[in-house]
Amino acid sequence: MLKGIAASNGIAIGKVYKMESPKIEISMEVTGTEEERLQVFRNALAKTVSDIEAVKERASVNLSAEELAIFDAHLMMANDPEFASQIEEMIRSGLNADKAAKDVADMMIGMFESMEDAYFKERAADIKDVSYRLLCNILGLTIPDLTAIDEEVVIVANDLTPSDTAQLNKKYTLGFITEIGGRTSHSAIMARSLEIPAVVGCTGIMENVKSGDCVIMDAIEGKVILSPSEEEVKEYTAKKEAFLAEREALKVLKDAKSVTTDGHEVELAGNIGGPKDVEGVLNNGGEGVGLFRTEFLYMNSENDFPSEEEQFEAYKAVLEGMGGKKVVVRTLDIGGDKKLNYFTFPEEMNPFLGYRAIRFCLDRRDVFRTQLRALARASVYGKLCIMFPMIATVDEFKTAKALYEEEKAKLLAEGIAVSDDVQIGMMVEIPAAAVLADQFAKYADFFSIGTNDLIQYSMAADRMSEKVSYLYQPLNPSLLRLIKSTIDGAHKHGKWTGMCGEMAGDAMAAPVLLGLGLDEFSMSATSILNTRKIVRSLSYADMKELAEKALQLDCEADVAELVRETLK
Ligand code: PEP
Ligand code: MG
């Protein structure tokens, strides 16, 4: 059995599909005649073209025309006569096909990467992709292809990138297991929004399974059982059925209020990555959207930052889809582990502490203003709240808000309607902002606590590293004090505080957060009904007492013990 982190609840039993990108080893020894070496290259190139066409064809089931454009760019590259003739020339000068292809590709990648223009930089990524495929074909290596899966499988990978997850066919994906990553890594967040069971940070999984092996993944407790016995399969089939039945039973709470036994009401909302996720929030009884991560619009865009029009359509679709319920849209949170095809971030020692989120937006105001304009235009289609990510200083917040006001004024002057009822708030995910919350609350309409980052920054523990994942401690009293400071700071000025980090949907944290006075909890849609059940079973007065006690404890384990005792 292997241990991992339960990132998206559920149980899956099935055959492994192992996603392993082959390693390229270039042969230095020249083999075959010139004609034979040329033939190896020509055959591999023809296969590369037909492979890309086949992937495009299969991906067209899941992806939009725009998302498919990447394959056209790859085809153009593979069919480029200049690319082929340069490689052939190198082969004629005495190199093997693989060495020649690698040298030409490296030279072109270097050339495009050094160009300023975003369009040319992006061509470098295309060449990397195409030449990797070509080299695999020259060397007879097979590249895994998620779109080719046509039977139910458990996907095992080192990690899944956002573009890998975009290619997943939900119908055939029983679940996925990754070697690296934590509860708040992006593959984990995607798994929850797709409602696919996932175990991440499962050290040793890549070494210990091969495609076709049978596994049981328990993404409730975070374990993976390799080559299970018949008994184990029986036991876990029953556990899976019980889990699904419990999920079904919670549906009766879909339209119920999120209110404690003594009448204290809170709001339970859902986190989304785009218009497609609205349905899941509504089906799970979400009372609003507490976090719309707009970076996916930017990450899915192939050639350039998404236009004002594209963004406007997406924001409008979400606001209309939510039918007048509150929607909190977070402005672009890019950088750190989130990259763009068409923009190269500076090399930094610590990208999570560097040029990201609001820091990037306040620097690239052209990009930021486009988003603010699209949001202002969409504001008339529902109840919009806008929040800025990674705010560290009052000045940053004031500047960002002033830019929104400027764009709004310009639109009004152009005769375009903008709602007067838009709340402008901020995420609290940097300890400096949590400590100074009472000052921020003079200017911000609301806070939303991003515990994924707040924990990473207060514990100085990289959220992507499973080696230090033991420091992800939502119930640590130090974090609870930062949360209290944030909520109290807001309440002092009559403002509200939500939480949109993963902690908001954590059953063990709910009683304490309730007691600390959190007003809104925003989480993966699938956690909403269970949280509602918990809220409805507790007394606010008792939870206030519990929170007071928790704040005075030494460590997370003591808080967890106190919560367990109280819930008993
Ligand atoms: C957070 O940091 O808690 C958060 C919600 O933002 P993200 O996970 O997208 O960084
Ligand atoms: Mg964050």
Coordinates of C-alpha atoms and ligand atoms in Angstrom, one line a residue, residues 184 186 189 271 291 293 295 330 333 337-338 352 356 427-429 449-454 463 500-502, ligand 1:
T184 CA -3.7 22.8 -3.1
H186 CA -3.5 22.9 -9.4
I189 CA -8.0 21.7 -7.6
N271 CA -15.1 27.9 -6.4
L291 CA -14.0 32.5 -6.2
R293 CA -10.2 31.8 -10.8
E295 CA -6.3 32.6 -14.7
R330 CA -10.7 37.3 -8.8
D333 CA -3.5 35.5 -10.5
D337 CA 3.4 27.7 -10.8
K338 CA 0.9 29.2 -13.3
F352 CA 6.0 32.1 -5.5
R356 CA 2.9 37.2 -9.8
M427 CA -7.8 38.3 -1.1
V428 CA -6.0 37.9 2.2
E429 CA -3.3 35.4 1.5
I449 CA -9.0 34.5 2.9
G450 CA -6.8 32.4 0.5
T451 CA -5.6 29.8 3.0
N452 CA -3.7 27.8 0.3
D453 CA -1.2 30.7 0.1
L454 CA -1.7 32.1 3.5
R463 CA 2.6 24.3 -1.3
C500 CA -11.9 30.6 -0.6
G501 CA -8.8 28.5 0.1
E502 CA -9.3 24.7 0.5
Ligands
PEP1 C1 -5.5 30.5 -2.0 O1 -4.4 30.9 -2.1 O2 -6.0 30.0 -1.0 C2 -6.4 30.6 -3.2 C3 -7.7 30.4 -3.1 O3 -5.8 30.9 -4.4 P1 -5.1 29.8 -5.3 O4 -5.2 28.5 -4.7 O5 -5.6 30.0 -6.7 O6 -3.7 30.3 -5.2

